[in-house]
mmCIF file of C-alpha atoms and ligand atoms in Angstrom:
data_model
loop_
_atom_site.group_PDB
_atom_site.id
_atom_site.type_symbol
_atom_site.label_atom_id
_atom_site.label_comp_id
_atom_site.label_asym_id
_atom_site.label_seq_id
_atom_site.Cartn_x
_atom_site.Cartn_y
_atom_site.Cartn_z
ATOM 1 C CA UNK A 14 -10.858 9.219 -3.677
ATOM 2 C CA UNK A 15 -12.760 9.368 -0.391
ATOM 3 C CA UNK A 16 -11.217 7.116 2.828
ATOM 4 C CA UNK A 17 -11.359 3.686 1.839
ATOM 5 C CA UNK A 18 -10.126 0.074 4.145
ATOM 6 C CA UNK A 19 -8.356 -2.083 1.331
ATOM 7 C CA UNK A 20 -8.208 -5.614 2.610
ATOM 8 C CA UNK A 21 -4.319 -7.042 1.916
ATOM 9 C CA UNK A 22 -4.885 -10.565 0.159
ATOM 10 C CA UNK A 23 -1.911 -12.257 1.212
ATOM 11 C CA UNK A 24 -3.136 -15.323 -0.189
ATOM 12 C CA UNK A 25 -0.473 -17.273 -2.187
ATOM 13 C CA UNK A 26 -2.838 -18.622 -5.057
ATOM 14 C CA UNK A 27 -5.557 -17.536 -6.794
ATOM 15 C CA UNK A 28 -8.078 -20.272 -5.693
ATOM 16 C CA UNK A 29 -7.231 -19.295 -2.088
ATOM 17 C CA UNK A 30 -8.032 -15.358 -2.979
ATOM 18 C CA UNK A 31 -11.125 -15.985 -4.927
ATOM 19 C CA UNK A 32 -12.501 -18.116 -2.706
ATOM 20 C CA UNK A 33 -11.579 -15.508 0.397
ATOM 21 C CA UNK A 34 -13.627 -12.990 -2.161
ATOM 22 C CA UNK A 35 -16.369 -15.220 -2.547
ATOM 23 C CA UNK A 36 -17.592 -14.644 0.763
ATOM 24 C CA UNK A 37 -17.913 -11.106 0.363
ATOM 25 C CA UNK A 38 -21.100 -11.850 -1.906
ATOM 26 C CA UNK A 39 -22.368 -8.077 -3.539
ATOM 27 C CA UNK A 40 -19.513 -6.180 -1.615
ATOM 28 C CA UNK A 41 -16.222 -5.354 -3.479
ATOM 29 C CA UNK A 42 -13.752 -4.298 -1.182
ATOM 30 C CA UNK A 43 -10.320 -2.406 -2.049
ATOM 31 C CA UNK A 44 -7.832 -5.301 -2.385
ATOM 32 C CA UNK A 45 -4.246 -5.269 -1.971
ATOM 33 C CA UNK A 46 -2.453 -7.727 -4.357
ATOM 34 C CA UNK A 47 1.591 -8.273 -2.924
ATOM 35 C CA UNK A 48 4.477 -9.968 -4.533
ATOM 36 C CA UNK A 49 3.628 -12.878 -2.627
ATOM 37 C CA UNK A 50 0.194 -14.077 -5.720
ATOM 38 C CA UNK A 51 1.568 -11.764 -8.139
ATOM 39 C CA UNK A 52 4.644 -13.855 -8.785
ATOM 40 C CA UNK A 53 2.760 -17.283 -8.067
ATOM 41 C CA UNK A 54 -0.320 -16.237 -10.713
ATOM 42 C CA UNK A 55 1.100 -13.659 -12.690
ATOM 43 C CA UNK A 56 -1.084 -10.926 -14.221
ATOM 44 C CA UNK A 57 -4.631 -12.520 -14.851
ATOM 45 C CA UNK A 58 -4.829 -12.586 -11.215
ATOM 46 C CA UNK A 59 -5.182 -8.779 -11.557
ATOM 47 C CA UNK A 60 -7.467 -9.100 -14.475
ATOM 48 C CA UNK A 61 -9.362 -11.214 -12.282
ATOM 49 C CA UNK A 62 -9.525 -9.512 -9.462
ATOM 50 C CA UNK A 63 -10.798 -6.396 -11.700
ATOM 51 C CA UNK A 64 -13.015 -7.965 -13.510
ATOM 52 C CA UNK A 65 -15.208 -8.944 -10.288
ATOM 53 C CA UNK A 66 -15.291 -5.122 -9.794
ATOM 54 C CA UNK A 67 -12.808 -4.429 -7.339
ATOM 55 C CA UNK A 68 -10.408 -1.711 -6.970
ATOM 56 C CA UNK A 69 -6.885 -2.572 -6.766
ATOM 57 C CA UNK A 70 -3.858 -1.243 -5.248
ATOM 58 C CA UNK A 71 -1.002 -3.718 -6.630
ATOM 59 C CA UNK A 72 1.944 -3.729 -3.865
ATOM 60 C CA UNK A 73 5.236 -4.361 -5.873
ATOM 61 C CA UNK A 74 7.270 -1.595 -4.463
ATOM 62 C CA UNK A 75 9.529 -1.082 -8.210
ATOM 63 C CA UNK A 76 13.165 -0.129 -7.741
ATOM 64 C CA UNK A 77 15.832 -0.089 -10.531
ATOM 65 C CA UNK A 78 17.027 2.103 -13.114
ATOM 66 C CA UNK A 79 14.560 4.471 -14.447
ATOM 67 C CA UNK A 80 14.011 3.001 -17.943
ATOM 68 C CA UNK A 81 13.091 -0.259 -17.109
ATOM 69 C CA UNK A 82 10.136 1.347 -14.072
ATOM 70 C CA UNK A 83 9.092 3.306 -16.772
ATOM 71 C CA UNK A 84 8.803 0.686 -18.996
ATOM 72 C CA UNK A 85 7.499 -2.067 -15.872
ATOM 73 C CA UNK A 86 4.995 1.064 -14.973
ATOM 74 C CA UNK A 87 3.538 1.106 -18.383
ATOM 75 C CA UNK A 88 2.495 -2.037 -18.213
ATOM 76 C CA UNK A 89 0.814 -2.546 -14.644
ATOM 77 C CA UNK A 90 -0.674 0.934 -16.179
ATOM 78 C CA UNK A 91 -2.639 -1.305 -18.852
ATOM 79 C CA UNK A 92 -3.906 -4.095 -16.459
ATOM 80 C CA UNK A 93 -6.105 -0.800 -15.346
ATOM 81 C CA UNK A 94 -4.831 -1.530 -11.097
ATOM 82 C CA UNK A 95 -6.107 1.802 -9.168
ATOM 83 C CA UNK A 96 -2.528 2.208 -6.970
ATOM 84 C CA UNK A 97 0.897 0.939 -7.447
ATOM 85 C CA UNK A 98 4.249 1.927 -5.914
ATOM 86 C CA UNK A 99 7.691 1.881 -5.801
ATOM 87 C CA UNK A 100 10.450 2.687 -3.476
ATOM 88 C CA UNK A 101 11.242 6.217 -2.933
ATOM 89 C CA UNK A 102 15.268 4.940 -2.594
ATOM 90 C CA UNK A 103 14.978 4.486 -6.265
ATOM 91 C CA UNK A 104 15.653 8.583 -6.606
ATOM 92 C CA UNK A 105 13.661 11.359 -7.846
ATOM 93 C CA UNK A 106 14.578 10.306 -11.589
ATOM 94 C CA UNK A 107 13.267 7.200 -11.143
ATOM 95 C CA UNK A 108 10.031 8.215 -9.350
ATOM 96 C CA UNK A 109 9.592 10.687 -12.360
ATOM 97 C CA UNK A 110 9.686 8.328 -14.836
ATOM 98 C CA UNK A 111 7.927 5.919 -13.691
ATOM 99 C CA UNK A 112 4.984 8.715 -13.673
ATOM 100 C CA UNK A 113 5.205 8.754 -17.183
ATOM 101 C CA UNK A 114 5.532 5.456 -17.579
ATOM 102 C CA UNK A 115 2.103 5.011 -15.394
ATOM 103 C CA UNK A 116 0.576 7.632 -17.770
ATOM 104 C CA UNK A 117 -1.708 6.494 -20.276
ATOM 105 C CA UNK A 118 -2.275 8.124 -23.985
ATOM 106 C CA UNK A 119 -6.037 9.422 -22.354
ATOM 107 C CA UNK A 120 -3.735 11.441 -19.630
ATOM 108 C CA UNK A 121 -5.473 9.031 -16.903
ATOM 109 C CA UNK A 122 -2.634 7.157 -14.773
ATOM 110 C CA UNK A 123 -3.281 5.172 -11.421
ATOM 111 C CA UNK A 124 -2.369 6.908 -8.163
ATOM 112 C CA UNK A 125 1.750 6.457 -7.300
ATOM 113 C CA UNK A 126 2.703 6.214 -3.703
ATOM 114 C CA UNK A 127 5.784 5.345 -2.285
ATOM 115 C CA UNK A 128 7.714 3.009 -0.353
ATOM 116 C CA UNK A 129 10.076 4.930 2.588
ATOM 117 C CA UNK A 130 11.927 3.154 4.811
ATOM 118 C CA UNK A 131 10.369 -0.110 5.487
ATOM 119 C CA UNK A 132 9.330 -0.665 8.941
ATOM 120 C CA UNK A 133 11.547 -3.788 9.198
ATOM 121 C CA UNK A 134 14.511 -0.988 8.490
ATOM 122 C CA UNK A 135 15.485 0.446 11.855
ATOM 123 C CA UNK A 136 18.247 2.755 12.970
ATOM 124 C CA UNK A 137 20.924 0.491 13.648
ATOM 125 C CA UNK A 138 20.148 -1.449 10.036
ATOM 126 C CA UNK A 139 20.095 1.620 7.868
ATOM 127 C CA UNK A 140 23.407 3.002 9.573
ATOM 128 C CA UNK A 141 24.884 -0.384 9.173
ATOM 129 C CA UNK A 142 23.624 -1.374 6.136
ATOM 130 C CA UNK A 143 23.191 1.740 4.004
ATOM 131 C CA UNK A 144 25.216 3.805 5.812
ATOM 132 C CA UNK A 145 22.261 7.037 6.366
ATOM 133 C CA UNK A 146 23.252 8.247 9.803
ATOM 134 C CA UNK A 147 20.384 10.534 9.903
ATOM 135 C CA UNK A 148 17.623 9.814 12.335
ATOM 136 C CA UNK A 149 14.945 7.707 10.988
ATOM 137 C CA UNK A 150 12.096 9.434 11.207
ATOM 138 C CA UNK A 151 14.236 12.634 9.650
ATOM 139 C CA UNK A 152 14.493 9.829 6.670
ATOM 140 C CA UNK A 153 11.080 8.971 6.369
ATOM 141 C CA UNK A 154 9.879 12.414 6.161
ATOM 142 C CA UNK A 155 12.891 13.354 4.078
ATOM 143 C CA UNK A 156 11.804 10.409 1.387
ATOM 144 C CA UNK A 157 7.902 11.447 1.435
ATOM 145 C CA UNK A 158 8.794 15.092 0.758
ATOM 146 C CA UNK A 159 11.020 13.827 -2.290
ATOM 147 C CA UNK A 160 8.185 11.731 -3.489
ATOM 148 C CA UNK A 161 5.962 14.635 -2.835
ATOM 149 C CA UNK A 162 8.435 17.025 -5.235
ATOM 150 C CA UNK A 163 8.695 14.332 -7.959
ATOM 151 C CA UNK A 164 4.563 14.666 -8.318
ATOM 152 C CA UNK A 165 3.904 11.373 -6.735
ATOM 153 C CA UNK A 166 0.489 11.062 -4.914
ATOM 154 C CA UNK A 167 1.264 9.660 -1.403
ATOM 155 C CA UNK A 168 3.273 7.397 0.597
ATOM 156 C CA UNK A 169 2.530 4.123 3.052
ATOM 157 C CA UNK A 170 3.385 4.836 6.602
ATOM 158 C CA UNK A 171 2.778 3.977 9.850
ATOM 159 C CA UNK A 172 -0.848 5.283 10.542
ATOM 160 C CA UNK A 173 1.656 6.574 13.653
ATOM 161 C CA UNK A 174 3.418 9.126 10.887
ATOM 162 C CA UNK A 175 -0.054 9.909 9.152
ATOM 163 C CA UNK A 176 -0.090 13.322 10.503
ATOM 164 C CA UNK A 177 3.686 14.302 10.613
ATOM 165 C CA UNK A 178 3.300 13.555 6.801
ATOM 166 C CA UNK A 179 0.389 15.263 5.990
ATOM 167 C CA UNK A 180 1.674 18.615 7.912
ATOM 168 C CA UNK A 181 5.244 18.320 5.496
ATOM 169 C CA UNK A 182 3.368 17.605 2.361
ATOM 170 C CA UNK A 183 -0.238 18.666 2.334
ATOM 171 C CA UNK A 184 -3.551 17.030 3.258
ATOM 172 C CA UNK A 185 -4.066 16.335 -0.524
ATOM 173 C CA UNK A 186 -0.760 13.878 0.104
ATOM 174 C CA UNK A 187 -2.225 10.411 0.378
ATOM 175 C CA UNK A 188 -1.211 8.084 3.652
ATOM 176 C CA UNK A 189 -1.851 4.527 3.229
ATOM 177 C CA UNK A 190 -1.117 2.863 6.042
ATOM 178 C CA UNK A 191 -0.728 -0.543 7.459
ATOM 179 C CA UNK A 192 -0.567 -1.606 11.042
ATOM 180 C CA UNK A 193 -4.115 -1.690 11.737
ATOM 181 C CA UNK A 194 -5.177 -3.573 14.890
ATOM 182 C CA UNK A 195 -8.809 -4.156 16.372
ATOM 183 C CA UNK A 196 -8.477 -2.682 19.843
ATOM 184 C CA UNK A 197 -9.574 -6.175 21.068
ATOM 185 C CA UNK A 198 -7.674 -8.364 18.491
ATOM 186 C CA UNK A 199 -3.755 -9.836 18.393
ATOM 187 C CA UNK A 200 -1.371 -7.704 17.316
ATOM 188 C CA UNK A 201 0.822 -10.586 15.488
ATOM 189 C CA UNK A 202 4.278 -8.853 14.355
ATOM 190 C CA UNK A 203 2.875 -5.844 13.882
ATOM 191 C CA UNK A 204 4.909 -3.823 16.549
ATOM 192 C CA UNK A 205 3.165 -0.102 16.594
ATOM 193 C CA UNK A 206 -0.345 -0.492 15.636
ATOM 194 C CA UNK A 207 -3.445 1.428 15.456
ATOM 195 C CA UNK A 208 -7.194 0.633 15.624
ATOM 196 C CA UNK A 209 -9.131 2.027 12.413
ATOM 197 C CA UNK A 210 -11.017 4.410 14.711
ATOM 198 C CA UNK A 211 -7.462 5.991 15.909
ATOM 199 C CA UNK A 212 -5.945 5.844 11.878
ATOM 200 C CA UNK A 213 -9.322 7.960 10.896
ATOM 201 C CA UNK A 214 -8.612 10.489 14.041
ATOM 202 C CA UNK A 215 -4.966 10.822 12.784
ATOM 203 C CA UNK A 216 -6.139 11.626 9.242
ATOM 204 C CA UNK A 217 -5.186 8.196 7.155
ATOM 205 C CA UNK A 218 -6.671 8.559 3.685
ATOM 206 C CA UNK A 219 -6.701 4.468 3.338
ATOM 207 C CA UNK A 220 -5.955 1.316 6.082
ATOM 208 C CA UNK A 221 -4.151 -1.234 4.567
ATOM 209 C CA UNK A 222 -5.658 -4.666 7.091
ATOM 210 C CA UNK A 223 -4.625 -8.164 6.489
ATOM 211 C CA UNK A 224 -4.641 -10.610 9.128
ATOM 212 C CA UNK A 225 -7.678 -8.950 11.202
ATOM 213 C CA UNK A 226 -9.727 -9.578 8.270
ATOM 214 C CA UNK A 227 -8.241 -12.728 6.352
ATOM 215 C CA UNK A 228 -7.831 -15.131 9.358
ATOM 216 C CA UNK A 229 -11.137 -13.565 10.994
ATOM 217 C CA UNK A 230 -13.453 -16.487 11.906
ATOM 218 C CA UNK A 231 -16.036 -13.945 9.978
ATOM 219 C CA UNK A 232 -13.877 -11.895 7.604
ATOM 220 C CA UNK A 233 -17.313 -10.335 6.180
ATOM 221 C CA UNK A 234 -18.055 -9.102 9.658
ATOM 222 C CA UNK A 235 -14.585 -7.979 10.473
ATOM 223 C CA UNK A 236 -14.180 -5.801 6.953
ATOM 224 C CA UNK A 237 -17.523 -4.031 7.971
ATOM 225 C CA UNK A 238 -16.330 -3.240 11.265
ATOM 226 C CA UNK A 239 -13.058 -1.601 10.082
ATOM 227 C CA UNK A 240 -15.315 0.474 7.428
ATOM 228 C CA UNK A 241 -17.654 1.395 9.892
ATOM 229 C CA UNK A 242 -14.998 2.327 12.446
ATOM 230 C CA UNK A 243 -12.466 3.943 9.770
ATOM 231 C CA UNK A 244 -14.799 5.274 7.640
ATOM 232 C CA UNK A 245 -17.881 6.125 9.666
HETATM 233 O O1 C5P B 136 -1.842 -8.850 8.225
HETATM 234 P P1 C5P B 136 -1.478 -7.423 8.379
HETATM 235 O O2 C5P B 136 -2.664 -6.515 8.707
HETATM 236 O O3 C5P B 136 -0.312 -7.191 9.291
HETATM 237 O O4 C5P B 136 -1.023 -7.013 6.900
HETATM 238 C C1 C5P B 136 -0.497 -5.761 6.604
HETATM 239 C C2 C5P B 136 -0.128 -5.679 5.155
HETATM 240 O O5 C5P B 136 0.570 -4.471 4.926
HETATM 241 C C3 C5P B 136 0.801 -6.794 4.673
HETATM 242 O O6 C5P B 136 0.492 -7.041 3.295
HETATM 243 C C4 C5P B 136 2.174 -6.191 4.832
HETATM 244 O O7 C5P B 136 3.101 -6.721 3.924
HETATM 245 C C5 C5P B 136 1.893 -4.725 4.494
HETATM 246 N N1 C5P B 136 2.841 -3.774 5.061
HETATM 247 C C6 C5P B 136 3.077 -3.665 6.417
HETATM 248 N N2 C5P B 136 3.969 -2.752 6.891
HETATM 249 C C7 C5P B 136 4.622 -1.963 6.054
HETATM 250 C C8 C5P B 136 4.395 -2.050 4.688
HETATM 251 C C9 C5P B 136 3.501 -2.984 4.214
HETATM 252 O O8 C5P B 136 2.486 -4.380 7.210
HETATM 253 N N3 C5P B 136 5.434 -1.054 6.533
#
């Protein structure tokens, strides 16, 4: 999969997402489906999504025992999404199975990226709170190479750890990474951002942009200036 903007639909019902789609008209852009209209509309909002003919990374970032992700994978496998994740805290067993899990009888499975540390996670919080005294960004990198050995395809990070992450685990590792910013627009609570032009220089296989293109006064006009920036 070539570099791709996937527009994060943090809508919190269906009618609100379709209708958001709806102005889009023959364009399908890459949508990112969170927790948020997952748990208010359940699956067919998936099927839905799909159906209209756009790709779908489905942002429920999995994390228990390594049965039941296997089991959880195997069915987000079926409802055909084309990325899911998990968090990379859940331990190379779990990461593993949930690969097989993800794996359909045709050998065809959607790409697996993981969670790290979540940027709402900072030093003093993970000492405090899950007691890893190790610097931060020696824990992010430490998590995507662990994802990397368990055969997963890529991790989100900042588009600010893009490269660091490519250079430990390949070019072939995907980034996906949120905390895109229009060099003109509001930065929100996004606290280290990047425009899409800067995410493409520092090699980010996929932007994940929410705000800059939901709450655009012309969300059609925004998407096609992060694709034109980002992808070129
Ligand atoms: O509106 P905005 O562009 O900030 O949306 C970014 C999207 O990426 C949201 O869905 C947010 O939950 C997600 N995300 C993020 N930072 C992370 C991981 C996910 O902003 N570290």
């Amino acid at each position: 999969m070539g570099k791709d903007v996937i527009v994060a639909c943090d809508f919190a019902s269906a009618a609100q997402t379709l209708q958001f789609l709806d102005k889009f008209k023959g364009r399908k852009p890459f949508v990112k489906i969170g927790m948020e209209l997952y748990y208010a509309e359940g699956p067919e909002i998936v099927r839905q999504i799909k159906a209209r003919g756009h790709k779908i990374f489905l942002d429920l970032k999995l994390h228990d025992i390594p049965n039941t992700v296997k089991k959880a994978m195997a069915v987000l496998s079926r409802l055909d999404v084309d990325i899911v994740n998990l968090h990379a805290a859940g331990t190379t067993a779990m990461m593993e199975a949930a690969l097989q899990g993800l794996t359909r009888p045709d050998g065809t499975r959607p790409l697996l990226i993981a969670v790290t540390q979540l940027t709402s996670t900072d030093q003093e919080s993970m000492e405090r709170d899950l007691l890893i005294r190790e610097p931060i960004a020696d824990v992010v990198m430490h998590y995507a190479r662990t994802a990397k050995a368990a055969g997963l395809d890529g991790v989100v990070c900042s588009p600010l750890e893009a490269a660091k992450v490519h250079d430990a685990c390949g070019v072939d590792f995907l980034t996906v990474t949120p905390g895109v910013r229009f060099a003109d627009g509001d930065v929100g609570d996004q606290k280290r951002v990047m425009t899409p032009a800067q995410a493409k220089a520092v090699g980010s296989d996929y932007i994940v942009v929410g705000r800059p293109i939901t709450a655009a006064s012309d969300p059609v006009g925004a998407y096609e200036r992060c694709i034109e920036e980002f992808v070129g």
